[in-house]
mmCIF file of C-alpha atoms in Angstrom:
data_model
loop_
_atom_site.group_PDB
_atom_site.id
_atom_site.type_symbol
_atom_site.label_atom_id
_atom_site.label_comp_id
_atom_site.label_asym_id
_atom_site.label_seq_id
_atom_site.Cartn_x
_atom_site.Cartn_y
_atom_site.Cartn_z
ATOM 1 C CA UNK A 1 120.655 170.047 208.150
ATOM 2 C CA UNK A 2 120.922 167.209 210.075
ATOM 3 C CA UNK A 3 122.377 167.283 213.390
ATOM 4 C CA UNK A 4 123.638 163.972 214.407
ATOM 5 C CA UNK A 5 127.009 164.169 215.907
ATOM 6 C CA UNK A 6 127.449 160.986 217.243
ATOM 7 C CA UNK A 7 128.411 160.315 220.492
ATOM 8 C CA UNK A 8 128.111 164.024 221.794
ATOM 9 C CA UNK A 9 129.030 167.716 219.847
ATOM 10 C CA UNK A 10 132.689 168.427 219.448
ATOM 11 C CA UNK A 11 132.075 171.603 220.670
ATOM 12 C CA UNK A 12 131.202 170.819 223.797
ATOM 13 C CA UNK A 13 133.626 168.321 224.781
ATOM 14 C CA UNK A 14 135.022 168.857 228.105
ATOM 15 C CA UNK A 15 137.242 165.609 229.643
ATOM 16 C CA UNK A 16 139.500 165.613 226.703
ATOM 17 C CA UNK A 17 140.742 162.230 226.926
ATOM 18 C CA UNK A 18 143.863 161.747 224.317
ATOM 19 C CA UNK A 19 144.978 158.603 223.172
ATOM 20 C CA UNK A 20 147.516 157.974 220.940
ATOM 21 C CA UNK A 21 147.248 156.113 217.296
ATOM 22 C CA UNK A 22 149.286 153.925 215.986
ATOM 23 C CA UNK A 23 150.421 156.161 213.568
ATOM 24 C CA UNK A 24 151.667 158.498 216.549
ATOM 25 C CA UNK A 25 148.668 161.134 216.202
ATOM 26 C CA UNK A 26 146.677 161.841 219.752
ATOM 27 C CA UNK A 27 143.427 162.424 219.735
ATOM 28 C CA UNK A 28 139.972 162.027 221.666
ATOM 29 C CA UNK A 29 138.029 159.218 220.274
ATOM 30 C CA UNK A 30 134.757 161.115 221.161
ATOM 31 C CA UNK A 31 135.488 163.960 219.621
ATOM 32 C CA UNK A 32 137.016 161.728 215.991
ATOM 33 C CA UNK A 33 133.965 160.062 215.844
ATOM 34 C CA UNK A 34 132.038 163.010 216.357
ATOM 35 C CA UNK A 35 133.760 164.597 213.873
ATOM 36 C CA UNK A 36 133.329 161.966 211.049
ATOM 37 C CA UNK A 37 129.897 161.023 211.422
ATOM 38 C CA UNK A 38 129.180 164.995 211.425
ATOM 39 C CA UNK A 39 131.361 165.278 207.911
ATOM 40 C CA UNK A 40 129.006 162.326 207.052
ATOM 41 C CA UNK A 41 125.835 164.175 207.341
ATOM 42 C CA UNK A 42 126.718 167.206 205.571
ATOM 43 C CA UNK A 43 128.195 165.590 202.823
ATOM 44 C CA UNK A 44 124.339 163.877 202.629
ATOM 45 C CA UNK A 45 122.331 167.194 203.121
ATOM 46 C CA UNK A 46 124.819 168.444 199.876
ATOM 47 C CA UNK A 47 124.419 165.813 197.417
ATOM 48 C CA UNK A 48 121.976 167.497 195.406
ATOM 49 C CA UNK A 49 124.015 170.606 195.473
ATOM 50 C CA UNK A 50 127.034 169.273 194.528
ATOM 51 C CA UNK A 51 125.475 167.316 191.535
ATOM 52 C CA UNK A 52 124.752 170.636 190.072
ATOM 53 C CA UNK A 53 128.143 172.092 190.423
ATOM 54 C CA UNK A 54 129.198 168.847 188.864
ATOM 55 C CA UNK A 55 126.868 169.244 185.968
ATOM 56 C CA UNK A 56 128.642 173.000 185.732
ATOM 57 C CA UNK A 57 131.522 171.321 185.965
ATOM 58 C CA UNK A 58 131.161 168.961 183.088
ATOM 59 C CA UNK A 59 130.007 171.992 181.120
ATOM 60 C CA UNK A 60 133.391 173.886 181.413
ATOM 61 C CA UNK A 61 135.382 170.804 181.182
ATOM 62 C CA UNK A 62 133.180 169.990 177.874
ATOM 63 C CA UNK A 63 132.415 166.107 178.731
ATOM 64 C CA UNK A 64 129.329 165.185 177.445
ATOM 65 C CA UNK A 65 128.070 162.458 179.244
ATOM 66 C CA UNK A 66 125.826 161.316 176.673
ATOM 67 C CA UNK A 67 128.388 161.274 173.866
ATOM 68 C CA UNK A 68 128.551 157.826 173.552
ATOM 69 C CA UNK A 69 125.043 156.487 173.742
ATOM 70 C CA UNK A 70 124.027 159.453 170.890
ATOM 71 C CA UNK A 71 126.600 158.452 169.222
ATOM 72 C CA UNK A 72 126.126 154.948 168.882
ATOM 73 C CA UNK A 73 122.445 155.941 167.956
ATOM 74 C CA UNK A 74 123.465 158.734 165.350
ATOM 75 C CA UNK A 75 125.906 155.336 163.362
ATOM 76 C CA UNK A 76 129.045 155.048 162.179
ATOM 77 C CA UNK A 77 128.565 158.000 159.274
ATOM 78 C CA UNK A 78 128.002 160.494 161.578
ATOM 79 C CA UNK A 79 129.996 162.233 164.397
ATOM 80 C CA UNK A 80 128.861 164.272 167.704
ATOM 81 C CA UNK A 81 130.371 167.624 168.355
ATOM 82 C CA UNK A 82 130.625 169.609 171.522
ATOM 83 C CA UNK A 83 129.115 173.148 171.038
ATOM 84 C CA UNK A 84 132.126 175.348 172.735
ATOM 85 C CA UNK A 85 129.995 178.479 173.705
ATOM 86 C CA UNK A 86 129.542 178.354 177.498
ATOM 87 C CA UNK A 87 133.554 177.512 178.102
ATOM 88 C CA UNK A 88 134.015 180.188 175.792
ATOM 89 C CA UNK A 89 131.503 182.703 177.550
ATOM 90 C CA UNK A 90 133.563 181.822 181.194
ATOM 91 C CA UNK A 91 136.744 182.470 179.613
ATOM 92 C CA UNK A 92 135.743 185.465 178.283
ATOM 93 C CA UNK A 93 134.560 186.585 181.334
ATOM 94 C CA UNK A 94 137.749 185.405 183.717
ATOM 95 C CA UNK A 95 140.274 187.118 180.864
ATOM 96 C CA UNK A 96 138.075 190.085 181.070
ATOM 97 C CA UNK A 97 138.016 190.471 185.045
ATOM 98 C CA UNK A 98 141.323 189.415 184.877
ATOM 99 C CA UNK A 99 142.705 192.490 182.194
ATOM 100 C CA UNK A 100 144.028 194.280 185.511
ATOM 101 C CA UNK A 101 145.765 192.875 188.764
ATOM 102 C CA UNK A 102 143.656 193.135 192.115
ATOM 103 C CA UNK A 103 143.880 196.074 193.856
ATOM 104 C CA UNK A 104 143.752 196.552 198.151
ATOM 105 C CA UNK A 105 141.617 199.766 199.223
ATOM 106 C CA UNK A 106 141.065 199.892 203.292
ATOM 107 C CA UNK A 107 138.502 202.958 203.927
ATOM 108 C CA UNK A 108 140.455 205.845 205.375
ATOM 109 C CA UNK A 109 138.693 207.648 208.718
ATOM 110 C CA UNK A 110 138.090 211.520 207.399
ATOM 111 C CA UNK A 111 140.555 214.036 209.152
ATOM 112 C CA UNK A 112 142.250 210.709 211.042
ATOM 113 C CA UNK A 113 145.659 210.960 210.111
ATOM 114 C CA UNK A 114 146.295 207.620 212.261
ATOM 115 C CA UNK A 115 143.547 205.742 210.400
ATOM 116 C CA UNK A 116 144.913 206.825 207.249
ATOM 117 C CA UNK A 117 148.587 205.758 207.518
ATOM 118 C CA UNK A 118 147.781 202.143 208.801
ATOM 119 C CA UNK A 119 145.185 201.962 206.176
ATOM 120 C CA UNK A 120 147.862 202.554 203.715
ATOM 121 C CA UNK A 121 150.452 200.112 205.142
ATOM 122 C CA UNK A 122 147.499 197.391 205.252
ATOM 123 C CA UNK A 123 146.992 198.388 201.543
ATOM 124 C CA UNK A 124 150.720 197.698 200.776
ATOM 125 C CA UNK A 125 150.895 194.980 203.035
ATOM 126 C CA UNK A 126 147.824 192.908 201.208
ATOM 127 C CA UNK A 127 149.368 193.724 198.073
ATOM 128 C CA UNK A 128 153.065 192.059 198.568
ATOM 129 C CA UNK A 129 151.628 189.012 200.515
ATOM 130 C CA UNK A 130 149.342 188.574 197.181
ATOM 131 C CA UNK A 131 152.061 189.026 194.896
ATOM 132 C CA UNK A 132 154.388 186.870 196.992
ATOM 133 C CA UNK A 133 151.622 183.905 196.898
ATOM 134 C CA UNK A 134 151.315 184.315 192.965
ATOM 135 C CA UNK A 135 155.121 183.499 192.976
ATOM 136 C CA UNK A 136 155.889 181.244 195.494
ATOM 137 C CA UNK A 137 152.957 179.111 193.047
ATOM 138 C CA UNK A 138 153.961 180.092 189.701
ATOM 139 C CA UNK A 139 150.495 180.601 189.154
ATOM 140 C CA UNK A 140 147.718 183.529 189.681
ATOM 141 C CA UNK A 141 146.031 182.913 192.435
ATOM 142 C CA UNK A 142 143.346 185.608 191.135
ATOM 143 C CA UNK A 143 142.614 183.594 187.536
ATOM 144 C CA UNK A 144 141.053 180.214 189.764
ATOM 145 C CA UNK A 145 139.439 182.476 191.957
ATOM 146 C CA UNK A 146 137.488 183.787 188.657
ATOM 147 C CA UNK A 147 137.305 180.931 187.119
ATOM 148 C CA UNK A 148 135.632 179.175 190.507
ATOM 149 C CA UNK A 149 133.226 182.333 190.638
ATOM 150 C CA UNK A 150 132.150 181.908 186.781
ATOM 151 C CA UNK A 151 132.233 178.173 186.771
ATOM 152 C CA UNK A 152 130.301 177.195 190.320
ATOM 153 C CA UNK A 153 128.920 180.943 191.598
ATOM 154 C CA UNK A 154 131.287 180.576 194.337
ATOM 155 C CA UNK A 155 134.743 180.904 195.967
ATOM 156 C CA UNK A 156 136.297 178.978 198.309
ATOM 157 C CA UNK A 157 140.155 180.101 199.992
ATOM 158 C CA UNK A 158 142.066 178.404 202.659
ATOM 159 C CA UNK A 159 144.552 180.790 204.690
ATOM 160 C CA UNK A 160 147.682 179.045 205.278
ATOM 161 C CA UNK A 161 149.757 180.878 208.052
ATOM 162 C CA UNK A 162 153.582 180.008 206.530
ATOM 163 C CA UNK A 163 155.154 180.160 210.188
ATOM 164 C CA UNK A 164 152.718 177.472 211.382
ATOM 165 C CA UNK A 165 153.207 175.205 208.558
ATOM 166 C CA UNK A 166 157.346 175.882 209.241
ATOM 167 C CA UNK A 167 156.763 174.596 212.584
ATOM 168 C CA UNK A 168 155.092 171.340 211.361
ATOM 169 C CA UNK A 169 157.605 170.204 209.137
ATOM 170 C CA UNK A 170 160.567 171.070 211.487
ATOM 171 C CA UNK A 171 158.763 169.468 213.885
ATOM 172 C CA UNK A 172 160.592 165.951 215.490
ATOM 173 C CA UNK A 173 157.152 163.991 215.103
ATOM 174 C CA UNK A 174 156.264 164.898 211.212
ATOM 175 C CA UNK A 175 159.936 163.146 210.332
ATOM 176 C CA UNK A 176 160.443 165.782 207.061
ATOM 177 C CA UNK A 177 163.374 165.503 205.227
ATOM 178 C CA UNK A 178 166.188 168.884 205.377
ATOM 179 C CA UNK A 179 165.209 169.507 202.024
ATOM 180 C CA UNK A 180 161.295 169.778 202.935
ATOM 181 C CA UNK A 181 162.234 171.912 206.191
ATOM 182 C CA UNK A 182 164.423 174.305 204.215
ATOM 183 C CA UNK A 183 161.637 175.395 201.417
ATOM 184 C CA UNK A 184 159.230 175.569 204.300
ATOM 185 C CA UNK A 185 161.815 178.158 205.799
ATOM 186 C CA UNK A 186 162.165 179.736 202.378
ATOM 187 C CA UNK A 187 158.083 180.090 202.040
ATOM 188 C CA UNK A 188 157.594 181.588 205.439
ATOM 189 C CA UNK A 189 160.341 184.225 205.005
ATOM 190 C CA UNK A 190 158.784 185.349 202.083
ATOM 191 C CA UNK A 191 154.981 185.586 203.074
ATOM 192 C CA UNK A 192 153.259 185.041 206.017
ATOM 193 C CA UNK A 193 149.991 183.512 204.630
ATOM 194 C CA UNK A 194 149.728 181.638 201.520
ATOM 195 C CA UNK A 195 146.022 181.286 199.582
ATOM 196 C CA UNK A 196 144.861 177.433 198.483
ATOM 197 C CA UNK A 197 141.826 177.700 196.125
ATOM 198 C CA UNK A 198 139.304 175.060 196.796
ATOM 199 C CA UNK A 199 137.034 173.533 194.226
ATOM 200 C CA UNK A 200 133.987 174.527 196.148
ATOM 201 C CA UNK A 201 132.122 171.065 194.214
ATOM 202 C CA UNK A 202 134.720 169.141 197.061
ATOM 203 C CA UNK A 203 134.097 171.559 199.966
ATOM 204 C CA UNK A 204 130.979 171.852 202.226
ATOM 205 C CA UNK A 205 130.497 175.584 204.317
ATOM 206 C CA UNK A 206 128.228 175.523 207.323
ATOM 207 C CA UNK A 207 126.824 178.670 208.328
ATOM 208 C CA UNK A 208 124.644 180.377 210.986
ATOM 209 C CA UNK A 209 123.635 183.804 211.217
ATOM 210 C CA UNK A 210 127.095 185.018 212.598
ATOM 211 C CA UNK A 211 129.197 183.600 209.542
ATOM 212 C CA UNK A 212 130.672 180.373 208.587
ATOM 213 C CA UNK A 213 130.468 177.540 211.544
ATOM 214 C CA UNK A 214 131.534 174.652 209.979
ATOM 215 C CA UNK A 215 133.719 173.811 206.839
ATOM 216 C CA UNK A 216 134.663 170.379 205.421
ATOM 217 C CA UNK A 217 136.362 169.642 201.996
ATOM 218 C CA UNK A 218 136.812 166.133 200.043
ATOM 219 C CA UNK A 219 139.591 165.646 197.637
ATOM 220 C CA UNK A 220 140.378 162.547 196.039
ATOM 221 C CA UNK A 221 144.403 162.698 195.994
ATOM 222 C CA UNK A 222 147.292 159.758 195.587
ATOM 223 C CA UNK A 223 148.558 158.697 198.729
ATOM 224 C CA UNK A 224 151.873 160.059 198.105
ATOM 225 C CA UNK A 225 150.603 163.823 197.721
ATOM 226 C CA UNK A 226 148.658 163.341 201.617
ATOM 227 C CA UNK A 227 152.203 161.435 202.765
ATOM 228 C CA UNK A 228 153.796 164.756 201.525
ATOM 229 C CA UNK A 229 151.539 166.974 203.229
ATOM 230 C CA UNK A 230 151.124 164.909 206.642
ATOM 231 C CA UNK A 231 154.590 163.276 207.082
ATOM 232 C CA UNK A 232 155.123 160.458 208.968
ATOM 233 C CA UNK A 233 151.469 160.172 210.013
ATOM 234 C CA UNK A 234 150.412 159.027 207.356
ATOM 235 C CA UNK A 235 153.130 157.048 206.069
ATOM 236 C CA UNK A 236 152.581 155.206 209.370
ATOM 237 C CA UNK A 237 148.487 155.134 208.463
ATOM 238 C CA UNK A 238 149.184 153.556 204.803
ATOM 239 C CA UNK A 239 151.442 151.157 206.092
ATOM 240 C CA UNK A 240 154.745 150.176 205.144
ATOM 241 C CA UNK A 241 154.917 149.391 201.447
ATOM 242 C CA UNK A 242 152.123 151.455 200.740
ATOM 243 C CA UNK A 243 151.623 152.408 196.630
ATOM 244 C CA UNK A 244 152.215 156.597 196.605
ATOM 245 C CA UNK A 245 150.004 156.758 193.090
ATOM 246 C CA UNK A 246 147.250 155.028 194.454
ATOM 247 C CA UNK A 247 144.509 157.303 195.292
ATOM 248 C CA UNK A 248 142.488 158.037 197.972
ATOM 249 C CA UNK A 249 139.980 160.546 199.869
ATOM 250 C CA UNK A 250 141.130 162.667 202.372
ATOM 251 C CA UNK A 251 138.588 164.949 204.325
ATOM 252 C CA UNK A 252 139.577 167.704 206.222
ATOM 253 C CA UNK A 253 137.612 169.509 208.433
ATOM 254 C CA UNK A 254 137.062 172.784 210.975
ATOM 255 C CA UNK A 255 134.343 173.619 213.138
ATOM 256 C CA UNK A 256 135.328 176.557 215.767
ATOM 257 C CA UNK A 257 136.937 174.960 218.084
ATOM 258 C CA UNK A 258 138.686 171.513 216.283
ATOM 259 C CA UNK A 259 140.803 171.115 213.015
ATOM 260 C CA UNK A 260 140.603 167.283 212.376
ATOM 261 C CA UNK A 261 142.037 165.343 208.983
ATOM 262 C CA UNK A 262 141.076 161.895 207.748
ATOM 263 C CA UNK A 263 141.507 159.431 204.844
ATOM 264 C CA UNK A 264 137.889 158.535 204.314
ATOM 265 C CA UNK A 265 136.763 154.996 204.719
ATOM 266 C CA UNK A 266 136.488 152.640 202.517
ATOM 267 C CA UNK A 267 139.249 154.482 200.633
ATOM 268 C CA UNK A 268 143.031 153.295 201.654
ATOM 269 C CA UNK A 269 144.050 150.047 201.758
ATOM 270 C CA UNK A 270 146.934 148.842 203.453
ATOM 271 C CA UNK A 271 148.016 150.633 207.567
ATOM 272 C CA UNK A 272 145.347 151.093 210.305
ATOM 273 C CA UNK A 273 141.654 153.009 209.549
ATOM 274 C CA UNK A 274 139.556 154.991 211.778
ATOM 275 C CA UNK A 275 142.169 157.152 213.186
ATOM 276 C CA UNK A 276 143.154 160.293 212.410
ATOM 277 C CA UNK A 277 146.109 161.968 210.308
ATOM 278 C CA UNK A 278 145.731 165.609 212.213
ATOM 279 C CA UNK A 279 143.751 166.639 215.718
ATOM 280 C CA UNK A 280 144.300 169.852 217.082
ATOM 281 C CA UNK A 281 142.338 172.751 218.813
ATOM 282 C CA UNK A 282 142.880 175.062 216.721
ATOM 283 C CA UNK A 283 142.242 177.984 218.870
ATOM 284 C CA UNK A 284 141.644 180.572 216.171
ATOM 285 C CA UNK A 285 138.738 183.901 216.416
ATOM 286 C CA UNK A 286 137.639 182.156 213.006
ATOM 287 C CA UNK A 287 138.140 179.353 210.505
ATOM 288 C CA UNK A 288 140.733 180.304 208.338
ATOM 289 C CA UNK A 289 138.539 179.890 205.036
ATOM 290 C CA UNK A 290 136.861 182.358 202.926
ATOM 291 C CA UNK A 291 133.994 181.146 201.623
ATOM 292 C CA UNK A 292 131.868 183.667 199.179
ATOM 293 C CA UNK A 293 129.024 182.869 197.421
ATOM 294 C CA UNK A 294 128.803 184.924 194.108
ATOM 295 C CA UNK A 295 125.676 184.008 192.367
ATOM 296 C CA UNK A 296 122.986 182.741 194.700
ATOM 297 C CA UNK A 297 121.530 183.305 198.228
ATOM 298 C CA UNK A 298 121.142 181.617 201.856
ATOM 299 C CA UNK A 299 117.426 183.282 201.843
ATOM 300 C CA UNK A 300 116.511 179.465 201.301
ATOM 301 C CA UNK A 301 117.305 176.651 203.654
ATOM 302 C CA UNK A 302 118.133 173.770 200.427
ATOM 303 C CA UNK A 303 121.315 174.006 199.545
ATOM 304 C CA UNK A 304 120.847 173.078 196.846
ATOM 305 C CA UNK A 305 118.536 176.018 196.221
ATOM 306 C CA UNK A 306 121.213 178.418 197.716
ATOM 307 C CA UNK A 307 123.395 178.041 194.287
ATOM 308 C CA UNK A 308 122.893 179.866 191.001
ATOM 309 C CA UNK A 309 125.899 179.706 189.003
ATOM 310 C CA UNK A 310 126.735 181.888 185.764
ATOM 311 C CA UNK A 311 126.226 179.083 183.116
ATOM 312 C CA UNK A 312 122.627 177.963 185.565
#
């Protein structure tokens, strides 16, 4: 992995010296550029990684690159046809695992009645903030995790703490409209944490020997879906006028200390560049991402090596 961070390591930043953007976010310039160039070099050490889980991609998504060359080869009388087994084998395998709902089992201390109570009020506890999740998205959350386990070998999940995300939007600076501000309310009186399920082929875990250090995702997105999640930041970044179906990629990323969000260069037109649409210290024990890999091992220093998905 390289380790090029620019002017100097995030981490280690000291004389914070915050400036503020145009589009009204503050942030060190150090530590931003730091930060990017960083995000830069993993995405590089990954490439040959992530062209496999594209390939496994492709697989489940049945697009056969190649269609249209053999095709054209094979004439006009004959026709090329996708063989369906492996997206048949990974359904079959995610509508197997997924026959029963999860179930929440904390270990219980022997002859501890303490232990054994708040184990069983973590147990119920897990269980409604899953449930609530499922329904706040009209979707089970548990069906992409298995599908991202079967499909790539691994599983990606971003924490999202509801009262944290309530404070953003009714915050003065992120400009949200009532309507935005009231189903934040809504969400964080129902759960406290919601789960987002990352395509791990757009998200790039860093780890040492104590865990996960570093984590960085990629998603290509219109420019009105990262308006609706950053506000008036990046309304202000876009520039007045801006096109909301036009897309873009925004990169997001955490290291222990910093929680920094960008629209990658190169990839808006239209407002300022080079700035960012979040900076914070987050101040957290840990990033708030679950990262698991499923098939595969970190015994080898290649990433790319590290992955061994189910279709592999």
């Amino acid at each position: 992995m390289t380790d090029d961070f620019g002017v100097t390591e995030p981490l280690l930043v000291t004389d914070i010296n915050l400036v503020e953007a145009p589009n009204g976010v503050k942030y060190d310039q150090r530590v931003f550029d730091s930060a990017v160039t960083r995000a830069g070099n993993i995405a590089t050490d990954y490439t040959d990684k992530m062209n496999l889980l594209k390939e496994m991609e492709n697989i489940w998504l049945m697009k056969w690159l190649e269609e249209g060359a053999v095709g054209t080869k094979l004439g006009k009388h004959n026709k090329t046809t996708i063989h369906p087994g492996p997206r048949n084998e990974i359904s079959g395998y995610v509508r197997l695992l997924a026959t029963t709902k999860p179930e929440f089992s904390i270990p219980k201390g022997l002859l501890q009645p303490n232990a054994v109570k708040a184990s069983e009020m973590i147990e119920r506890a897990s269980k409604h903030i899953w449930q609530s999740a499922w329904n706040i998205r009209n979707d089970p959350v548990h069906l992409d995790l298995l599908r991202s386990a079967a499909i790539f070998g691994e599983v990606h999940i971003m924490l999202i703490d509801t009262k944290e995300y309530h404070r953003m939007m009714s915050s003065e600076a992120a400009a949200r409209s009532p309507a935005e501000i009231r189903r934040a309310e809504r969400v964080m009186n129902l759960v406290p944490y919601l789960y987002d399920v990352i395509n791990p082929r757009f998200g790039y875990p860093v780890w040492d020997q104590f865990g996960l250090r570093e984590y960085f995702s990629e998603r290509e997105m219109t420019k009105g879906e990262v308006v609706a999640r950053f506000g008036d930041a990046a309304r202000q970044y876009f520039g007045e006028g801006y096109n909301p179906t036009e897309p873009c990629v925004l990169r997001d990323w955490w290291d222990l200390r910093w929680h920094i969000v960008w629209v990658l260069e190169g990839k808006a037109t239209g407002g300022g560049s080079g700035m960012p649409l979040f900076f914070a210290e987050h101040k957290l024990p840990e990033i708030p991402i679950v990262c698991t890999m499923v098939e595969g091992s970190r015994l080898f220093p290649d990433p790319r090596d590290q992955s061994n998905p189910f279709l592999y």
